Each structure stands twice: as C-alpha cells, then as structure tokens.
Amino acid sequence: MPTPITWRCHGFDDFSPSRLYDVLALRDAVFVVEQQSIYGDVDGVDRDCLHLLGVDDAGALVAYARLIAPGDKYPDAAAIGRVVLEPACRGTGLGRALMAEAVAGCARHWPGAPMMLSAQADKQGFYQAFGFVPVSEPYDDGGIPHVTMRRG
C-alpha cells in the first residue's frame, strides 16, 4: 500500500457531512461513472449499516465498504457491500486489506454469523480467497453480471 491506512468503522450518524460526501462521491465515481452502471446508489440502506472507511495519512478516503447486520439484507447472514477503492490505489494490496477488515468487522460485530455479498462475476476469485463461495447463478445488477457469494 502506498501509505499507512487508518481504518474506522462507525454508524451513519457518526459521519461528518464532509466525510459522507467523500463516501458518496467515491461510490458514484466508481460504480456509476466508471462502470457506467445506472442505478440508485443511495438506496436507504446506509442509515442502518456500519461504514468501514480506509483513510490515508493525508486524511483522504481511499477505501470503503458497508457492513450490514444479519436480517437486514439476508435472513441469516451479515452482508458486505459497496466494496470500493480510490482508483489510484488499485494494484497496491489495499483491496485485500479492505476485505480483511470487512470480514473482521462482521465477525466482531456479529460473531458466528455467516457473511454474504453480491460480487461482480469477474471478481469471484478475489472473494474466494476470503472464503466466499458462489451460491447463485450469475444475474444482472445495473448492467453488470453479479453472483451471490457466502462465507460460513
């Protein structure tokens, strides 16, 4: 990774307006603009989940994921979603660090709960390295093939 990363995990009400803007801007830049996927990123889930942020030593947001409690998205499993990196940080190992923090965060907040995620189909190998296995056939999500994956 290019610089040391500080990880923070908190609820929606703990966002400063500026940091919330950073999160929404990063998600929009990657998921909507770069991937040309027209969908409603602001989906009503953010208020009820935990937000994992990776901030570099200059204070810039460089990594993000949201952690969703069991029962809120999947009946018996926690969920990891909106996994995203600042594009300039790709290929540095930060994605692996982000997923390790997300898995650890779910385990810490919801001990023993299985975990699920909706992976872009071409990223299955990345998530398999963290113990996730596909549990669905590929499906279209915002014009991008996805597959549901489960761990535990």
mmCIF file of N, CA and C in Angstrom, residues 19-108:
data_model
loop_
_atom_site.group_PDB
_atom_site.id
_atom_site.type_symbol
_atom_site.label_atom_id
_atom_site.label_comp_id
_atom_site.label_asym_id
_atom_site.label_seq_id
_atom_site.Cartn_x
_atom_site.Cartn_y
_atom_site.Cartn_z
ATOM 1 N N ARG A 19 -17.195 13.949 5.254
ATOM 2 C CA ARG A 19 -16.787 12.555 5.029
ATOM 3 C C ARG A 19 -17.899 11.769 4.342
ATOM 4 N N LEU A 20 -19.156 12.035 4.674
ATOM 5 C CA LEU A 20 -20.261 11.384 3.967
ATOM 6 C C LEU A 20 -20.214 11.750 2.485
ATOM 7 N N TYR A 21 -19.944 13.003 2.194
ATOM 8 C CA TYR A 21 -19.808 13.439 0.801
ATOM 9 C C TYR A 21 -18.682 12.663 0.112
ATOM 10 N N ASP A 22 -17.542 12.489 0.807
ATOM 11 C CA ASP A 22 -16.419 11.737 0.241
ATOM 12 C C ASP A 22 -16.834 10.319 -0.126
ATOM 13 N N VAL A 23 -17.567 9.663 0.773
ATOM 14 C CA VAL A 23 -18.008 8.287 0.531
ATOM 15 C C VAL A 23 -18.931 8.230 -0.680
ATOM 16 N N LEU A 24 -19.932 9.098 -0.697
ATOM 17 C CA LEU A 24 -20.884 9.080 -1.811
ATOM 18 C C LEU A 24 -20.209 9.448 -3.129
ATOM 19 N N ALA A 25 -19.258 10.362 -3.091
ATOM 20 C CA ALA A 25 -18.536 10.748 -4.309
ATOM 21 C C ALA A 25 -17.687 9.588 -4.832
ATOM 22 N N LEU A 26 -17.006 8.854 -3.940
ATOM 23 C CA LEU A 26 -16.195 7.714 -4.366
ATOM 24 C C LEU A 26 -17.080 6.623 -4.959
ATOM 25 N N ARG A 27 -18.164 6.300 -4.291
ATOM 26 C CA ARG A 27 -19.070 5.271 -4.813
ATOM 27 C C ARG A 27 -19.635 5.683 -6.168
ATOM 28 N N ASP A 28 -20.029 6.933 -6.304
ATOM 29 C CA ASP A 28 -20.572 7.427 -7.572
ATOM 30 C C ASP A 28 -19.511 7.373 -8.674
ATOM 31 N N ALA A 29 -18.301 7.823 -8.374
ATOM 32 C CA ALA A 29 -17.241 7.870 -9.381
ATOM 33 C C ALA A 29 -16.917 6.484 -9.930
ATOM 34 N N VAL A 30 -16.920 5.476 -9.054
ATOM 35 C CA VAL A 30 -16.560 4.127 -9.494
ATOM 36 C C VAL A 30 -17.769 3.363 -10.001
ATOM 37 N N PHE A 31 -18.814 3.247 -9.202
ATOM 38 C CA PHE A 31 -19.931 2.374 -9.556
ATOM 39 C C PHE A 31 -20.830 2.937 -10.650
ATOM 40 N N VAL A 32 -21.038 4.228 -10.673
ATOM 41 C CA VAL A 32 -21.954 4.810 -11.654
ATOM 42 C C VAL A 32 -21.199 5.322 -12.877
ATOM 43 N N VAL A 33 -20.190 6.165 -12.669
ATOM 44 C CA VAL A 33 -19.497 6.796 -13.799
ATOM 45 C C VAL A 33 -18.524 5.830 -14.469
ATOM 46 N N GLU A 34 -17.535 5.335 -13.726
ATOM 47 C CA GLU A 34 -16.512 4.471 -14.336
ATOM 48 C C GLU A 34 -17.116 3.196 -14.908
ATOM 49 N N GLN A 35 -17.986 2.544 -14.139
ATOM 50 C CA GLN A 35 -18.560 1.278 -14.592
ATOM 51 C C GLN A 35 -19.813 1.473 -15.435
ATOM 52 N N GLN A 36 -20.191 2.706 -15.646
ATOM 53 C CA GLN A 36 -21.346 3.055 -16.476
ATOM 54 C C GLN A 36 -22.584 2.243 -16.099
ATOM 55 N N SER A 37 -22.833 2.185 -14.801
ATOM 56 C CA SER A 37 -23.966 1.431 -14.269
ATOM 57 C C SER A 37 -24.956 2.418 -13.666
ATOM 58 N N ILE A 38 -26.072 2.541 -14.303
ATOM 59 C CA ILE A 38 -27.077 3.489 -13.830
ATOM 60 C C ILE A 38 -27.987 2.773 -12.834
ATOM 61 N N TYR A 39 -27.828 3.100 -11.566
ATOM 62 C CA TYR A 39 -28.647 2.513 -10.511
ATOM 63 C C TYR A 39 -28.680 3.496 -9.351
ATOM 64 N N GLY A 40 -29.598 3.267 -8.416
ATOM 65 C CA GLY A 40 -29.722 4.151 -7.265
ATOM 66 C C GLY A 40 -28.761 3.754 -6.157
ATOM 67 N N ASP A 41 -27.600 4.346 -6.134
ATOM 68 C CA ASP A 41 -26.613 4.028 -5.091
ATOM 69 C C ASP A 41 -27.125 4.421 -3.707
ATOM 70 N N VAL A 42 -27.807 5.534 -3.607
ATOM 71 C CA VAL A 42 -28.393 5.956 -2.330
ATOM 72 C C VAL A 42 -29.717 5.193 -2.210
ATOM 73 N N ASP A 43 -29.635 4.034 -1.518
ATOM 74 C CA ASP A 43 -30.713 3.051 -1.543
ATOM 75 C C ASP A 43 -31.458 2.880 -0.227
ATOM 76 N N GLY A 44 -31.205 3.740 0.747
ATOM 77 C CA GLY A 44 -31.883 3.635 2.030
ATOM 78 C C GLY A 44 -31.218 2.693 3.020
ATOM 79 N N VAL A 45 -30.184 1.979 2.607
ATOM 80 C CA VAL A 45 -29.504 1.021 3.483
ATOM 81 C C VAL A 45 -28.458 1.710 4.352
ATOM 82 N N ASP A 46 -27.875 2.783 3.856
ATOM 83 C CA ASP A 46 -26.766 3.435 4.561
ATOM 84 C C ASP A 46 -27.099 3.830 5.992
ATOM 85 N N ARG A 47 -28.326 4.242 6.246
ATOM 86 C CA ARG A 47 -28.698 4.684 7.592
ATOM 87 C C ARG A 47 -28.644 3.555 8.619
ATOM 88 N N ASP A 48 -28.792 2.306 8.166
ATOM 89 C CA ASP A 48 -28.928 1.178 9.081
ATOM 90 C C ASP A 48 -27.726 0.249 9.118
ATOM 91 N N CYS A 49 -26.620 0.623 8.505
ATOM 92 C CA CYS A 49 -25.471 -0.280 8.489
ATOM 93 C C CYS A 49 -24.247 0.399 9.090
ATOM 94 N N LEU A 50 -23.176 -0.356 9.159
ATOM 95 C CA LEU A 50 -21.894 0.184 9.596
ATOM 96 C C LEU A 50 -21.071 0.528 8.362
ATOM 97 N N HIS A 51 -20.242 1.532 8.500
ATOM 98 C CA HIS A 51 -19.433 2.024 7.381
ATOM 99 C C HIS A 51 -17.962 1.861 7.728
ATOM 100 N N LEU A 52 -17.259 1.096 6.902
ATOM 101 C CA LEU A 52 -15.835 0.862 7.082
ATOM 102 C C LEU A 52 -15.080 1.769 6.119
ATOM 103 N N LEU A 53 -14.250 2.640 6.662
ATOM 104 C CA LEU A 53 -13.506 3.599 5.863
ATOM 105 C C LEU A 53 -12.017 3.405 6.058
ATOM 106 N N GLY A 54 -11.276 3.432 4.958
ATOM 107 C CA GLY A 54 -9.824 3.429 4.988
ATOM 108 C C GLY A 54 -9.343 4.810 4.572
ATOM 109 N N VAL A 55 -8.600 5.453 5.455
ATOM 110 C CA VAL A 55 -8.152 6.828 5.237
ATOM 111 C C VAL A 55 -6.623 6.833 5.229
ATOM 112 N N ASP A 56 -6.030 7.503 4.238
ATOM 113 C CA ASP A 56 -4.569 7.543 4.171
ATOM 114 C C ASP A 56 -4.006 8.587 5.128
ATOM 115 N N ASP A 57 -2.685 8.681 5.191
ATOM 116 C CA ASP A 57 -2.074 9.579 6.175
ATOM 117 C C ASP A 57 -2.303 11.053 5.885
ATOM 118 N N ALA A 58 -2.799 11.371 4.676
ATOM 119 C CA ALA A 58 -3.159 12.755 4.358
ATOM 120 C C ALA A 58 -4.628 13.042 4.684
ATOM 121 N N GLY A 59 -5.345 12.011 5.168
ATOM 122 C CA GLY A 59 -6.747 12.201 5.520
ATOM 123 C C GLY A 59 -7.724 11.919 4.389
ATOM 124 N N ALA A 60 -7.223 11.445 3.248
ATOM 125 C CA ALA A 60 -8.090 11.179 2.102
ATOM 126 C C ALA A 60 -8.723 9.793 2.215
ATOM 127 N N LEU A 61 -9.995 9.699 1.867
ATOM 128 C CA LEU A 61 -10.683 8.422 1.811
ATOM 129 C C LEU A 61 -10.158 7.632 0.615
ATOM 130 N N VAL A 62 -9.639 6.425 0.867
ATOM 131 C CA VAL A 62 -9.081 5.618 -0.227
ATOM 132 C C VAL A 62 -9.737 4.245 -0.330
ATOM 133 N N ALA A 63 -10.508 3.839 0.680
ATOM 134 C CA ALA A 63 -11.158 2.528 0.664
ATOM 135 C C ALA A 63 -12.444 2.603 1.478
ATOM 136 N N TYR A 64 -13.440 1.818 1.056
ATOM 137 C CA TYR A 64 -14.731 1.871 1.732
ATOM 138 C C TYR A 64 -15.487 0.557 1.515
ATOM 139 N N ALA A 65 -16.250 0.159 2.512
ATOM 140 C CA ALA A 65 -17.233 -0.924 2.400
ATOM 141 C C ALA A 65 -18.308 -0.691 3.449
ATOM 142 N N ARG A 66 -19.485 -1.207 3.179
ATOM 143 C CA ARG A 66 -20.503 -1.129 4.217
ATOM 144 C C ARG A 66 -20.808 -2.527 4.723
ATOM 145 N N LEU A 67 -21.089 -2.600 6.019
ATOM 146 C CA LEU A 67 -21.350 -3.853 6.711
ATOM 147 C C LEU A 67 -22.799 -3.831 7.185
ATOM 148 N N ILE A 68 -23.533 -4.863 6.818
ATOM 149 C CA ILE A 68 -24.974 -4.893 7.062
ATOM 150 C C ILE A 68 -25.298 -6.042 8.007
ATOM 151 N N ALA A 69 -26.067 -5.757 9.036
ATOM 152 C CA ALA A 69 -26.393 -6.742 10.074
ATOM 153 C C ALA A 69 -27.194 -7.910 9.517
ATOM 154 N N PRO A 70 -27.023 -9.084 10.121
ATOM 155 C CA PRO A 70 -27.860 -10.224 9.742
ATOM 156 C C PRO A 70 -29.335 -9.851 9.846
ATOM 157 N N GLY A 71 -30.092 -10.278 8.863
ATOM 158 C CA GLY A 71 -31.518 -9.991 8.838
ATOM 159 C C GLY A 71 -31.890 -8.736 8.086
ATOM 160 N N ASP A 72 -30.953 -7.826 7.878
ATOM 161 C CA ASP A 72 -31.275 -6.584 7.166
ATOM 162 C C ASP A 72 -31.258 -6.747 5.648
ATOM 163 N N LYS A 73 -30.417 -7.639 5.131
ATOM 164 C CA LYS A 73 -30.388 -7.904 3.690
ATOM 165 C C LYS A 73 -30.635 -9.381 3.421
ATOM 166 N N TYR A 74 -29.924 -10.229 4.170
ATOM 167 C CA TYR A 74 -30.079 -11.679 4.054
ATOM 168 C C TYR A 74 -30.626 -12.185 5.388
ATOM 169 N N PRO A 75 -31.543 -13.141 5.363
ATOM 170 C CA PRO A 75 -32.223 -13.559 6.601
ATOM 171 C C PRO A 75 -31.285 -14.001 7.733
ATOM 172 N N ASP A 76 -30.238 -14.751 7.401
ATOM 173 C CA ASP A 76 -29.411 -15.328 8.467
ATOM 174 C C ASP A 76 -27.952 -14.916 8.386
ATOM 175 N N ALA A 77 -27.629 -13.945 7.550
ATOM 176 C CA ALA A 77 -26.218 -13.618 7.321
ATOM 177 C C ALA A 77 -25.988 -12.117 7.324
ATOM 178 N N ALA A 78 -24.800 -11.748 7.791
ATOM 179 C CA ALA A 78 -24.346 -10.367 7.630
ATOM 180 C C ALA A 78 -23.999 -10.168 6.158
ATOM 181 N N ALA A 79 -23.919 -8.940 5.722
ATOM 182 C CA ALA A 79 -23.583 -8.665 4.324
ATOM 183 C C ALA A 79 -22.479 -7.621 4.254
ATOM 184 N N ILE A 80 -21.642 -7.787 3.256
ATOM 185 C CA ILE A 80 -20.610 -6.802 2.927
ATOM 186 C C ILE A 80 -20.973 -6.245 1.557
ATOM 187 N N GLY A 81 -20.991 -4.928 1.442
ATOM 188 C CA GLY A 81 -21.379 -4.328 0.171
ATOM 189 C C GLY A 81 -20.645 -3.033 -0.108
ATOM 190 N N ARG A 82 -20.852 -2.547 -1.327
ATOM 191 C CA ARG A 82 -20.258 -1.283 -1.784
ATOM 192 C C ARG A 82 -18.743 -1.262 -1.554
ATOM 193 N N VAL A 83 -18.089 -2.382 -1.809
ATOM 194 C CA VAL A 83 -16.638 -2.503 -1.650
ATOM 195 C C VAL A 83 -15.980 -1.700 -2.770
ATOM 196 N N VAL A 84 -15.209 -0.677 -2.387
ATOM 197 C CA VAL A 84 -14.661 0.221 -3.408
ATOM 198 C C VAL A 84 -13.339 0.830 -2.953
ATOM 199 N N LEU A 85 -12.464 1.022 -3.926
ATOM 200 C CA LEU A 85 -11.168 1.677 -3.701
ATOM 201 C C LEU A 85 -11.066 2.919 -4.553
ATOM 202 N N GLU A 86 -10.326 3.878 -4.083
ATOM 203 C CA GLU A 86 -9.918 5.007 -4.905
ATOM 204 C C GLU A 86 -9.152 4.407 -6.089
ATOM 205 N N PRO A 87 -9.523 4.719 -7.333
ATOM 206 C CA PRO A 87 -8.877 4.094 -8.488
ATOM 207 C C PRO A 87 -7.349 4.148 -8.476
ATOM 208 N N ALA A 88 -6.759 5.211 -7.993
ATOM 209 C CA ALA A 88 -5.299 5.329 -7.971
ATOM 210 C C ALA A 88 -4.646 4.316 -7.029
ATOM 211 N N CYS A 89 -5.439 3.702 -6.148
ATOM 212 C CA CYS A 89 -4.899 2.752 -5.167
ATOM 213 C C CYS A 89 -5.021 1.296 -5.608
ATOM 214 N N ARG A 90 -5.580 1.062 -6.764
ATOM 215 C CA ARG A 90 -5.726 -0.317 -7.245
ATOM 216 C C ARG A 90 -4.352 -0.914 -7.519
ATOM 217 N N GLY A 91 -4.240 -2.207 -7.277
ATOM 218 C CA GLY A 91 -2.986 -2.904 -7.529
ATOM 219 C C GLY A 91 -1.949 -2.739 -6.440
ATOM 220 N N THR A 92 -2.339 -2.157 -5.323
ATOM 221 C CA THR A 92 -1.388 -1.900 -4.227
ATOM 222 C C THR A 92 -1.537 -2.879 -3.062
ATOM 223 N N GLY A 93 -2.538 -3.745 -3.117
ATOM 224 C CA GLY A 93 -2.839 -4.620 -1.985
ATOM 225 C C GLY A 93 -3.902 -4.050 -1.070
ATOM 226 N N LEU A 94 -4.339 -2.832 -1.339
ATOM 227 C CA LEU A 94 -5.337 -2.195 -0.482
ATOM 228 C C LEU A 94 -6.681 -2.920 -0.546
ATOM 229 N N GLY A 95 -7.038 -3.476 -1.691
ATOM 230 C CA GLY A 95 -8.289 -4.220 -1.799
ATOM 231 C C GLY A 95 -8.314 -5.418 -0.866
ATOM 232 N N ARG A 96 -7.204 -6.136 -0.790
ATOM 233 C CA ARG A 96 -7.108 -7.277 0.130
ATOM 234 C C ARG A 96 -7.195 -6.802 1.580
ATOM 235 N N ALA A 97 -6.538 -5.706 1.887
ATOM 236 C CA ALA A 97 -6.600 -5.158 3.247
ATOM 237 C C ALA A 97 -8.027 -4.736 3.593
ATOM 238 N N LEU A 98 -8.721 -4.115 2.641
ATOM 239 C CA LEU A 98 -10.103 -3.697 2.861
ATOM 240 C C LEU A 98 -10.995 -4.906 3.140
ATOM 241 N N MET A 99 -10.870 -5.964 2.345
ATOM 242 C CA MET A 99 -11.709 -7.139 2.565
ATOM 243 C C MET A 99 -11.375 -7.820 3.886
ATOM 244 N N ALA A 100 -10.111 -7.875 4.240
ATOM 245 C CA ALA A 100 -9.733 -8.467 5.525
ATOM 246 C C ALA A 100 -10.374 -7.675 6.670
ATOM 247 N N GLU A 101 -10.366 -6.362 6.573
ATOM 248 C CA GLU A 101 -11.003 -5.520 7.602
ATOM 249 C C GLU A 101 -12.516 -5.706 7.611
ATOM 250 N N ALA A 102 -13.126 -5.839 6.430
ATOM 251 C CA ALA A 102 -14.580 -6.015 6.350
ATOM 252 C C ALA A 102 -14.997 -7.347 6.969
ATOM 253 N N VAL A 103 -14.285 -8.420 6.652
ATOM 254 C CA VAL A 103 -14.594 -9.730 7.225
ATOM 255 C C VAL A 103 -14.397 -9.692 8.743
ATOM 256 N N ALA A 104 -13.294 -9.108 9.189
ATOM 257 C CA ALA A 104 -13.034 -8.999 10.633
ATOM 258 C C ALA A 104 -14.103 -8.149 11.314
ATOM 259 N N GLY A 105 -14.536 -7.080 10.664
ATOM 260 C CA GLY A 105 -15.567 -6.219 11.233
ATOM 261 C C GLY A 105 -16.889 -6.947 11.402
ATOM 262 N N CYS A 106 -17.281 -7.715 10.398
ATOM 263 C CA CYS A 106 -18.519 -8.504 10.513
ATOM 264 C C CYS A 106 -18.395 -9.519 11.642
ATOM 265 N N ALA A 107 -17.255 -10.194 11.710
ATOM 266 C CA ALA A 107 -17.048 -11.196 12.756
ATOM 267 C C ALA A 107 -17.076 -10.562 14.146
ATOM 268 N N ARG A 108 -16.550 -9.361 14.254
ATOM 269 C CA ARG A 108 -16.515 -8.666 15.545
ATOM 270 C C ARG A 108 -17.920 -8.204 15.965
#
